[in-house]
Coordinates of C-alpha atoms and ligand atoms in Angstrom, one line a residue:
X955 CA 8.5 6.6 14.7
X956 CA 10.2 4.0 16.5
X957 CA 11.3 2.4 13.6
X958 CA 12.8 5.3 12.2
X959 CA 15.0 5.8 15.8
X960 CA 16.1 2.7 15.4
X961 CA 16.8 2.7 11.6
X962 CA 18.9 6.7 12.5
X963 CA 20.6 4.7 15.1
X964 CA 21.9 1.9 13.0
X965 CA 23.0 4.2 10.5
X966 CA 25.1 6.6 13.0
X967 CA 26.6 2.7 14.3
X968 CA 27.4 2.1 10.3
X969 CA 28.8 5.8 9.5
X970 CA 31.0 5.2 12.7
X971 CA 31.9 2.0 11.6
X972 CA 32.7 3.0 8.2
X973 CA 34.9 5.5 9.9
X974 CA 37.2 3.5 11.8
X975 CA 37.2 1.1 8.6
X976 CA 38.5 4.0 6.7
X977 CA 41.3 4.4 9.6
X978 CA 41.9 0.9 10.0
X979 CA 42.1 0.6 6.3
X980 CA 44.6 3.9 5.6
X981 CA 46.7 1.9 8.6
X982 CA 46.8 -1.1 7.2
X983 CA 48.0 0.6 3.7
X984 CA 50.3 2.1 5.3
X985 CA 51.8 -1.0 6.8
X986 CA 52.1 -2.9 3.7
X987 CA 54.0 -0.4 1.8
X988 CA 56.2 0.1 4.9
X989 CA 56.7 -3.7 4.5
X990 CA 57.4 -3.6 0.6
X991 CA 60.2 -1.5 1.3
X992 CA 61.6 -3.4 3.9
X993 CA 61.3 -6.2 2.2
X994 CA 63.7 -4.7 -0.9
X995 CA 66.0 -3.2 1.5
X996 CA 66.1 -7.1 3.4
X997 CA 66.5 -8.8 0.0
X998 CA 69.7 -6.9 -0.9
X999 CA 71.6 -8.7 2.3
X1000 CA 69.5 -11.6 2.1
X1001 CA 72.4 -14.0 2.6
X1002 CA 73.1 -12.7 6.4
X1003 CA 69.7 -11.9 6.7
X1004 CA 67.3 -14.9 6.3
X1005 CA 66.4 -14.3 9.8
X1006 CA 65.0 -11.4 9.4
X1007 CA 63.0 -12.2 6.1
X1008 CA 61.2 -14.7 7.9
X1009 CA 60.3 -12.8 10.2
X1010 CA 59.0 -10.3 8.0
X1011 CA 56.8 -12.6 6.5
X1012 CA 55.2 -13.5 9.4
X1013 CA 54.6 -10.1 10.2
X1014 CA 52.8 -9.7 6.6
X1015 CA 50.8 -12.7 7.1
X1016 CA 49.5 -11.0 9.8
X1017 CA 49.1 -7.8 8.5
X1018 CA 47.0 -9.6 6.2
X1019 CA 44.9 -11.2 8.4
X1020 CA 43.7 -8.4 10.0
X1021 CA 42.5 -6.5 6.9
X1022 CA 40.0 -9.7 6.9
X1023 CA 39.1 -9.3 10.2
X1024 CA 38.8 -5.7 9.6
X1025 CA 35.0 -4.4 11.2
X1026 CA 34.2 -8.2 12.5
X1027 CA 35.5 -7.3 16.2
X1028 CA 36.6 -3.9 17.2
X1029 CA 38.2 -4.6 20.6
X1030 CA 39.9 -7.5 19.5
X1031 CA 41.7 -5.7 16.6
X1032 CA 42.8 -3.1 18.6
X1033 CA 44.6 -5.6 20.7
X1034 CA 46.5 -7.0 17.4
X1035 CA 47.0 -3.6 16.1
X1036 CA 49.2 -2.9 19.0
X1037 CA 50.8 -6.4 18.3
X1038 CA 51.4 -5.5 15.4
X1039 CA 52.9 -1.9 16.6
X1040 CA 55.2 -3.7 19.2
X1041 CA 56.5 -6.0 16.0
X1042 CA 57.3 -2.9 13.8
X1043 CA 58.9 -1.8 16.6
X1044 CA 60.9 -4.8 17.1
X1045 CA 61.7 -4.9 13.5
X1046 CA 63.0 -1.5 13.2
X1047 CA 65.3 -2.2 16.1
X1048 CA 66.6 -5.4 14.1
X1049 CA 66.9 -3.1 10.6
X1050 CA 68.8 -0.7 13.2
X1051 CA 71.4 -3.4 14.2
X1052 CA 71.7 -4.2 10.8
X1053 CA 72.9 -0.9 9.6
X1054 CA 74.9 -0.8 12.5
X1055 CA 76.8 -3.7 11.1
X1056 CA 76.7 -2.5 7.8
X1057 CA 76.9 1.0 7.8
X1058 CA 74.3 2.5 5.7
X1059 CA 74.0 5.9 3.4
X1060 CA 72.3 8.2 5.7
X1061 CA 68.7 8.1 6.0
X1062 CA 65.7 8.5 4.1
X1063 CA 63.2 8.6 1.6
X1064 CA 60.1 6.6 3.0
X1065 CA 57.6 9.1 2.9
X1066 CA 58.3 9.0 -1.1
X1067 CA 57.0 5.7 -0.9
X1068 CA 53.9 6.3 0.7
X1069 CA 53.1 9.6 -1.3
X1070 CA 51.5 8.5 -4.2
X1071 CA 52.3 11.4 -6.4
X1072 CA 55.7 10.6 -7.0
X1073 CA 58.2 12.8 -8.2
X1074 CA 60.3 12.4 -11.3
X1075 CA 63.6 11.1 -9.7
X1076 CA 66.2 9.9 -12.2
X1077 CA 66.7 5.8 -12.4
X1078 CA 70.2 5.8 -10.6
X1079 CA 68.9 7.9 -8.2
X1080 CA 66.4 5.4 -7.6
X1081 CA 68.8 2.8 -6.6
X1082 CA 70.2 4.5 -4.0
X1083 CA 67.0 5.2 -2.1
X1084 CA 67.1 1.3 -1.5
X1085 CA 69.9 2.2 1.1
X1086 CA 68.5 5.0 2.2
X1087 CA 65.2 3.8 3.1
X1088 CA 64.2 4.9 6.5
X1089 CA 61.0 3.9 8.7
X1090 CA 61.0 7.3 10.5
X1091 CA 57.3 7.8 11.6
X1092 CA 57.6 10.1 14.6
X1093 CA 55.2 12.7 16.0
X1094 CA 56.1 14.9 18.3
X1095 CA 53.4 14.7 21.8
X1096 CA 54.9 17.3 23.3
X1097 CA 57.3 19.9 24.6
X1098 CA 59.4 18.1 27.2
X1099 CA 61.9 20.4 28.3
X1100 CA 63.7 24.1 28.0
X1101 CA 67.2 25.2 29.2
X1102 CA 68.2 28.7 28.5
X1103 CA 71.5 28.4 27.5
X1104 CA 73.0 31.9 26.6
X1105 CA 72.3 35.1 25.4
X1106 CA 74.0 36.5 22.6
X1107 CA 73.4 39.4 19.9
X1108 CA 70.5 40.6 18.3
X1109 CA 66.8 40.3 19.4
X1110 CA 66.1 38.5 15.7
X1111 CA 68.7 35.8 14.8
X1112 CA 69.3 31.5 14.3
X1113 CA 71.6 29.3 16.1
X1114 CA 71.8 25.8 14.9
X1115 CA 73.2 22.7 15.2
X1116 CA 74.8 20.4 12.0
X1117 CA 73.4 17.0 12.8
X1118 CA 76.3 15.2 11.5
X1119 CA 78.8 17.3 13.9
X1120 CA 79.0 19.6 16.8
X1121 CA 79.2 22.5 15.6
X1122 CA 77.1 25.1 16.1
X1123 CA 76.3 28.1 14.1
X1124 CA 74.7 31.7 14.8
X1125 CA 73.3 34.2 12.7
X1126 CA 73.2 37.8 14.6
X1127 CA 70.2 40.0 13.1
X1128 CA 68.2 40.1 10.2
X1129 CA 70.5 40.1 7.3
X1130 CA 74.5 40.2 7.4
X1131 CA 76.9 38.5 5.1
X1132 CA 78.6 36.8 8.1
X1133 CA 77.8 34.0 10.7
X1134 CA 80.1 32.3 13.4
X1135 CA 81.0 28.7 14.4
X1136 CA 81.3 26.9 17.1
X1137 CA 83.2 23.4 17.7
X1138 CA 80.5 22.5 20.5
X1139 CA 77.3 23.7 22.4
X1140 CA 79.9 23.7 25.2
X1141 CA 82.3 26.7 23.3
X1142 CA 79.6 28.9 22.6
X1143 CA 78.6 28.7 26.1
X1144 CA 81.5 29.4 27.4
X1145 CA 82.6 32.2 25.0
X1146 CA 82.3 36.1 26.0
X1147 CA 79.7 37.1 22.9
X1148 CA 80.7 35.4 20.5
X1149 CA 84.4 35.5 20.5
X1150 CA 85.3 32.1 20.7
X1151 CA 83.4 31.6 17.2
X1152 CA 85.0 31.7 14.0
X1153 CA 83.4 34.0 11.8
X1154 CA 83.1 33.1 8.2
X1155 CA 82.2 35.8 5.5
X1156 CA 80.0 34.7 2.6
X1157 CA 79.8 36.0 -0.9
X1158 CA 76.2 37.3 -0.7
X1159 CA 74.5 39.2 1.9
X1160 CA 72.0 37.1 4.0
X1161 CA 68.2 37.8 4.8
X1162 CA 65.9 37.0 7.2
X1163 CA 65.5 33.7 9.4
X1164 CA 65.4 31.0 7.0
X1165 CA 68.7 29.6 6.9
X1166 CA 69.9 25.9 7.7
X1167 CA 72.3 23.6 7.8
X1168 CA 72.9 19.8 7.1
X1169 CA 75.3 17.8 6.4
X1170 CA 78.4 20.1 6.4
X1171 CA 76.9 22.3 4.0
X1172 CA 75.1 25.7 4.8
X1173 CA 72.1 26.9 2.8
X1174 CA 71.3 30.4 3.1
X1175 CA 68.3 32.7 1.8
X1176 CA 69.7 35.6 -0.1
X1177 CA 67.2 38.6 -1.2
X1178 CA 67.9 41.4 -3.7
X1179 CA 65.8 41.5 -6.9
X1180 CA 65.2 38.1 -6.8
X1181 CA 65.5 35.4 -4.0
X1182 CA 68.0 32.7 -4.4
X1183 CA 68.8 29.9 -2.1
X1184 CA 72.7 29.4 -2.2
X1185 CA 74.7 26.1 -0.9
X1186 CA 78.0 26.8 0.6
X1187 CA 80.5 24.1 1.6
X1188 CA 81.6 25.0 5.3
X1189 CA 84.5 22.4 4.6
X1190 CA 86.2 24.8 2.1
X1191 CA 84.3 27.9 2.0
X1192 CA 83.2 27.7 -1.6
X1193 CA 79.5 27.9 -3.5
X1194 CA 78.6 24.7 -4.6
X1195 CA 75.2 25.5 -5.8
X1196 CA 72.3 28.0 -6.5
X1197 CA 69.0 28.7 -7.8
X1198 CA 66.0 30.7 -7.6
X1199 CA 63.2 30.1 -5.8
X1200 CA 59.4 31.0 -8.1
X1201 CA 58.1 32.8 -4.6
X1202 CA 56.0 36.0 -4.5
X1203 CA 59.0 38.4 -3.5
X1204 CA 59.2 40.2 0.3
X1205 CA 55.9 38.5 1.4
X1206 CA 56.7 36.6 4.9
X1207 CA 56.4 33.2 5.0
X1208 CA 55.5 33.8 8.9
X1209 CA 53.7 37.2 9.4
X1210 CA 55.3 37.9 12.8
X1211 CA 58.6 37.4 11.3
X1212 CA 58.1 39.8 8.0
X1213 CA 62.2 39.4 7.3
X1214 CA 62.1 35.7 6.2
X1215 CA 60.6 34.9 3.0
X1216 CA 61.8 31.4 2.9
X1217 CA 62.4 28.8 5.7
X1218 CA 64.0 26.3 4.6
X1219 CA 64.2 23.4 6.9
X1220 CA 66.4 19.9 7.6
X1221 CA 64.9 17.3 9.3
X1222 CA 65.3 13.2 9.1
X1223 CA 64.1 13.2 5.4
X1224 CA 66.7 16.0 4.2
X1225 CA 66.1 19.7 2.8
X1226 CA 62.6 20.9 2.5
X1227 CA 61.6 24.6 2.1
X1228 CA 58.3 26.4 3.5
X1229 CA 57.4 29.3 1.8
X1230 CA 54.1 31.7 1.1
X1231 CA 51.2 31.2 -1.0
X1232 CA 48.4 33.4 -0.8
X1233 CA 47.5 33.5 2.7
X1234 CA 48.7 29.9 3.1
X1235 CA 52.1 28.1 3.6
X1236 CA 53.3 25.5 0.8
X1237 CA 55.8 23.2 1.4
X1238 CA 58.4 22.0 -1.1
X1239 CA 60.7 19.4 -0.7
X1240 CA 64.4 20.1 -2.0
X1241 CA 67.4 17.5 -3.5
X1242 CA 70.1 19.0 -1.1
X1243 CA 72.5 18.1 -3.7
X1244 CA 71.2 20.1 -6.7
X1245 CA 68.4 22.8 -4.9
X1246 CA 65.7 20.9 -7.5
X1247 CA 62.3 21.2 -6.3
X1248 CA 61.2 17.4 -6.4
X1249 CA 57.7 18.1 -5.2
X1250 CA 54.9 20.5 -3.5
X1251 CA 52.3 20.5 -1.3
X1252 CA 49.5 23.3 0.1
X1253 CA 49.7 22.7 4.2
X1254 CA 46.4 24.9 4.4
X1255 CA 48.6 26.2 7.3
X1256 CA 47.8 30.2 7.6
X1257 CA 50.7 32.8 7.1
X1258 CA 48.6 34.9 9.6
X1259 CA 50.5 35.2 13.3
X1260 CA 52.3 32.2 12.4
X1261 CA 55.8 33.2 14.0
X1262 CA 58.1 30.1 13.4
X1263 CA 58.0 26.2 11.9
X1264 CA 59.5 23.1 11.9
X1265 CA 59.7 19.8 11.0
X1266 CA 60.4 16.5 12.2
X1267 CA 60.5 13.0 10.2
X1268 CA 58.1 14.5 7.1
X1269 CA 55.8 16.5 9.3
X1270 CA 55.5 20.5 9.5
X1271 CA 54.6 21.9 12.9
X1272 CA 53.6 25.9 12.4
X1273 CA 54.1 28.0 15.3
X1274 CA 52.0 30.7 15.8
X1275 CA 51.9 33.8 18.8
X1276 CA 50.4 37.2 18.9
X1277 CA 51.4 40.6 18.8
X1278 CA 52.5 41.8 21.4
X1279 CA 53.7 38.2 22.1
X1280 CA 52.4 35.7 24.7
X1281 CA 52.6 32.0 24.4
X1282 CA 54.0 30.4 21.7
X1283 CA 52.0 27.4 20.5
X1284 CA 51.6 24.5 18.0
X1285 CA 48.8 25.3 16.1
X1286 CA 48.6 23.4 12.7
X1287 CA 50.4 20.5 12.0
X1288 CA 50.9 18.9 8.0
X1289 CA 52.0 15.5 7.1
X1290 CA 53.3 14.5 3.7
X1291 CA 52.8 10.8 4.4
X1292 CA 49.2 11.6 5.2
X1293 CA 49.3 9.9 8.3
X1294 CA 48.3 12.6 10.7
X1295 CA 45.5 14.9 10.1
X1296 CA 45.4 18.3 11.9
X1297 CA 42.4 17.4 14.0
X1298 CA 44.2 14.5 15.0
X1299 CA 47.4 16.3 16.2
X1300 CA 47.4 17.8 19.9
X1301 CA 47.5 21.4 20.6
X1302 CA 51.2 22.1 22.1
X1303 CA 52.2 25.1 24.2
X1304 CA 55.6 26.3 24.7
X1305 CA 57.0 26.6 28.4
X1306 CA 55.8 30.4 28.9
X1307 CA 58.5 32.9 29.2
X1308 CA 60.0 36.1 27.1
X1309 CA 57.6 34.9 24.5
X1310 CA 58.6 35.6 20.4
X1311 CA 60.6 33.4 18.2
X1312 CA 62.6 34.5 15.2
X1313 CA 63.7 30.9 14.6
X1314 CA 63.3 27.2 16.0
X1315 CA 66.0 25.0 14.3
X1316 CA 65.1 21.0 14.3
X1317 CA 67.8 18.7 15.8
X1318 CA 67.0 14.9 14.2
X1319 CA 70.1 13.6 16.2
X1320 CA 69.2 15.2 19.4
X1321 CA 65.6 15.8 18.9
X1322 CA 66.1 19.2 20.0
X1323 CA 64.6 22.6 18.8
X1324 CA 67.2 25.3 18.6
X1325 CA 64.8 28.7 19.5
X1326 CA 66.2 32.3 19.5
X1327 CA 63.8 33.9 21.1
X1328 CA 64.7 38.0 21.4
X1329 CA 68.6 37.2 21.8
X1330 CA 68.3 34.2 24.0
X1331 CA 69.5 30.9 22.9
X1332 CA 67.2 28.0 24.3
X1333 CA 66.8 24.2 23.7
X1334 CA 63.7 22.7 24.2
X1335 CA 63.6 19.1 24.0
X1336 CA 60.9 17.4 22.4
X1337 CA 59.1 14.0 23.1
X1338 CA 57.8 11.8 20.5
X1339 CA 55.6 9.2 19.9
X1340 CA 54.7 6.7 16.8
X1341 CA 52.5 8.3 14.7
X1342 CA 50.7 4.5 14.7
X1343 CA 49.1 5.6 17.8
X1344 CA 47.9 8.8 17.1
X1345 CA 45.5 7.6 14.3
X1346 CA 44.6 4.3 16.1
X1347 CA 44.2 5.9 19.4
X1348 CA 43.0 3.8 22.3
X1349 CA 39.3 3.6 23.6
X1350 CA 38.5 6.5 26.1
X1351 CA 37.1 4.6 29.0
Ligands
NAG66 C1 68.6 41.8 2.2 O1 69.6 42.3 3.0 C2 70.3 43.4 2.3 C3 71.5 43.8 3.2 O2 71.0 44.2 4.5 C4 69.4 44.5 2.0 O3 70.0 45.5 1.3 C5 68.2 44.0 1.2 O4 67.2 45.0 1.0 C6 67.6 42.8 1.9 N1 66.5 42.3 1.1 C7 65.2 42.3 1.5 C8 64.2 41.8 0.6 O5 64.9 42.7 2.6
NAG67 C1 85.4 22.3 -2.1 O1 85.1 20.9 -2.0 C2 84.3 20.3 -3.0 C3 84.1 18.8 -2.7 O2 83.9 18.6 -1.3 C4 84.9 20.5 -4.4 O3 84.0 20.0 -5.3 C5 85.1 22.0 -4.6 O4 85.8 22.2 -5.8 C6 86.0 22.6 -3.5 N1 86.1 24.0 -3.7 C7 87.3 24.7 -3.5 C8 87.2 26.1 -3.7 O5 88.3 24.1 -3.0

């Protein structure tokens, strides 16, 4: 009998230990291909760089070194993960005042890197992800901060920001063929409605929620018989772009929000695209140039009183409520990179007040969520942490 206690005990102390291996082990993958990449990024400007490659190195010798050490002493490896954490931080500063001295193509394409399934992506395109590398590994720990800033129009509507620029664009109702803009935060505030915007008329009608913009360029849902996603330049007021999206037609991506079929979504990685499957939310990552689809993925995230999503640096957060509404909450979380599993990810609660959200619109420059919640326009600033520590958490005492 006692024997058999013992032997159950040992094998819980093994299962556990296999556990954090597993963690340790997905970390420590993690950090080498982070380092690959920096490494090809470091070697194009390796002449004004050398500094910086050695020190790289060093950090991969030790990366190394703790995969041996990996199991042998738990404490101790904690204390040289954080290390470790405190160097990528210091590196990532370094890569930051780099690009800074040489300006870079805007950001990103990491999480390609650490997703194994790659997507076809033609060679030359490949090139250009060297310069675009980014080491964006944020999670958001919670909900900081709100200001109510105005309240305009409808009870269902967007207002977003261009992260590039200042201005601002709204979206009154459910579907229109026009929208306004704003040279600042500060214009709209000040305007009576919304007559200090200039109103721009598109060539299609709009519908629903799902609309975004990035980088100067608007990209707007569009519903008849079938549902296209159209890019408009807001520089000269012209289509650039179209296609159609394979979704199951007038089936809401967010039940409490039946008008939006497709959310499509900028964050620090570019133009993704939520939309329903089944009783599930997939996700689909877009080429904001050309509207291809480059790859997919099944959040498990339900469609059921989900009211609202968004994403920041390659990770969906799904917002769900109730009817009649009460507080709006995180409530399931997906992560291309893999880094963060649902379980892992805290529950978040939005400040409580008027309580339904027909849109929350990701700032990456300002890390800002741009909510319209029943006419209201309110920011609600977000604090983040490195997803490093939410999957090598430290002991509870
Ligand atoms: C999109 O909006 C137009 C104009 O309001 C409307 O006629 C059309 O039925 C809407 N499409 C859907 C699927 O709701
Ligand atoms: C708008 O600008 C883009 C390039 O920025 C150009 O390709 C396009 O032809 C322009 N369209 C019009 C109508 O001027």
């Amino acid at each position: 009998m006692k024997s058999g206690f013992l032997f159950s005990l040992l094998l819980s102390f093994l299962i556990q230990l296999s556990e954090a291996q597993y963690h340790y082990q997905g970390l420590m993958n993690y950090l080498e291909s982070r380092m690959v990449a920096m490494e090809e990024r470091i070697a194009l400007w390796h002449e004004q760089n050398n500094r910086y490659t050695a020190d790289l190195k060093k950090f991969r010798q030790q990366a190394s070194d703790l995969l041996e050490k990996l199991g042998k002493d738990h404490s101790k490896l904690r204390l040289d993960l954080e290390g470790a954490g405190a160097r990528v931080d210091r590196v990532e500063r370094e890569m930051d005042y780099i690009e800074t001295k040489n300006p870079p193509k805007p950001c990103v394409k990491a999480a390609d890197k650490m997703v194994e399934q790659e997507a076809v992506v033609k060679e030359k395109k490949k090139k250009e992800e060297f310069f675009e590398l980014s080491v964006c590994m944020d999670l958001v720990s919670s909900i900081r901060a709100m200001k109510i800033l105005k309240r305009v129009g409808s009870p269902k509507g967007i207002w977003t920001k261009d992260a590039r620029t200042a201005k601002v664009y709204i979206f009154n109702g459910e579907s229109e063929d026009t929208l306004y803009e704003f040279n600042s935060r500060e214009e709209l505030s000040t305007s009576t409605g919304l007559s200090k915007g200039k109103q721009i008329t598109l060539p299609s009608v709009w519908n629903g929620t799902g609309h975004a913009v990035y980088d100067g360029f608007l990209y707007y849902v569009s519903e008849r018989s079938e549902l296209q996603v159209v890019k408009y330049d807001l520089k000269n007021g012209s289509v650039t772009d179209s296609a159609v999206l394979p979704v199951e037609a007038q089936t809401p991506v967010y039940s409490l929000n039946p008008e939006t079929t497709v959310d499509l979504i900028a964050d620090e990685e570019g133009l993704w695209a939520l939309y329903p499957a089944g009783n599930t939310i997939n996700l689909a990552k877009m080429d904001p140039e050309t509207l291809d689809i480059e790859q997919m993925w099944d959040t498990s995230c339900p469609r059921n009183n989900a009211e609202a999503a968004f994403m920041v640096c390659g990770t969906v957060y799904v917002v769900y409520n109730t009817r009649p509404s009460s507080r709006s909450r995180i409530q399931c979380v997906y992560d291309v990179a893999d880094m963060v599993t649902n379980d892992e990810a805290p529950l978040l609660y939005f400040p409580r007040r008027y309580g339904a959200h027909s849109s929350l619109k990701y700032n990456p420059a300002e890390r800002q969520l741009y909510g319209w919640d029943d006419g209201y326009q309110i920011l609600y600033r977000l604090a983040l942490k490195k997803k490093l520590w939410a999957i090598a958490p430290l002991p509870e005492e």
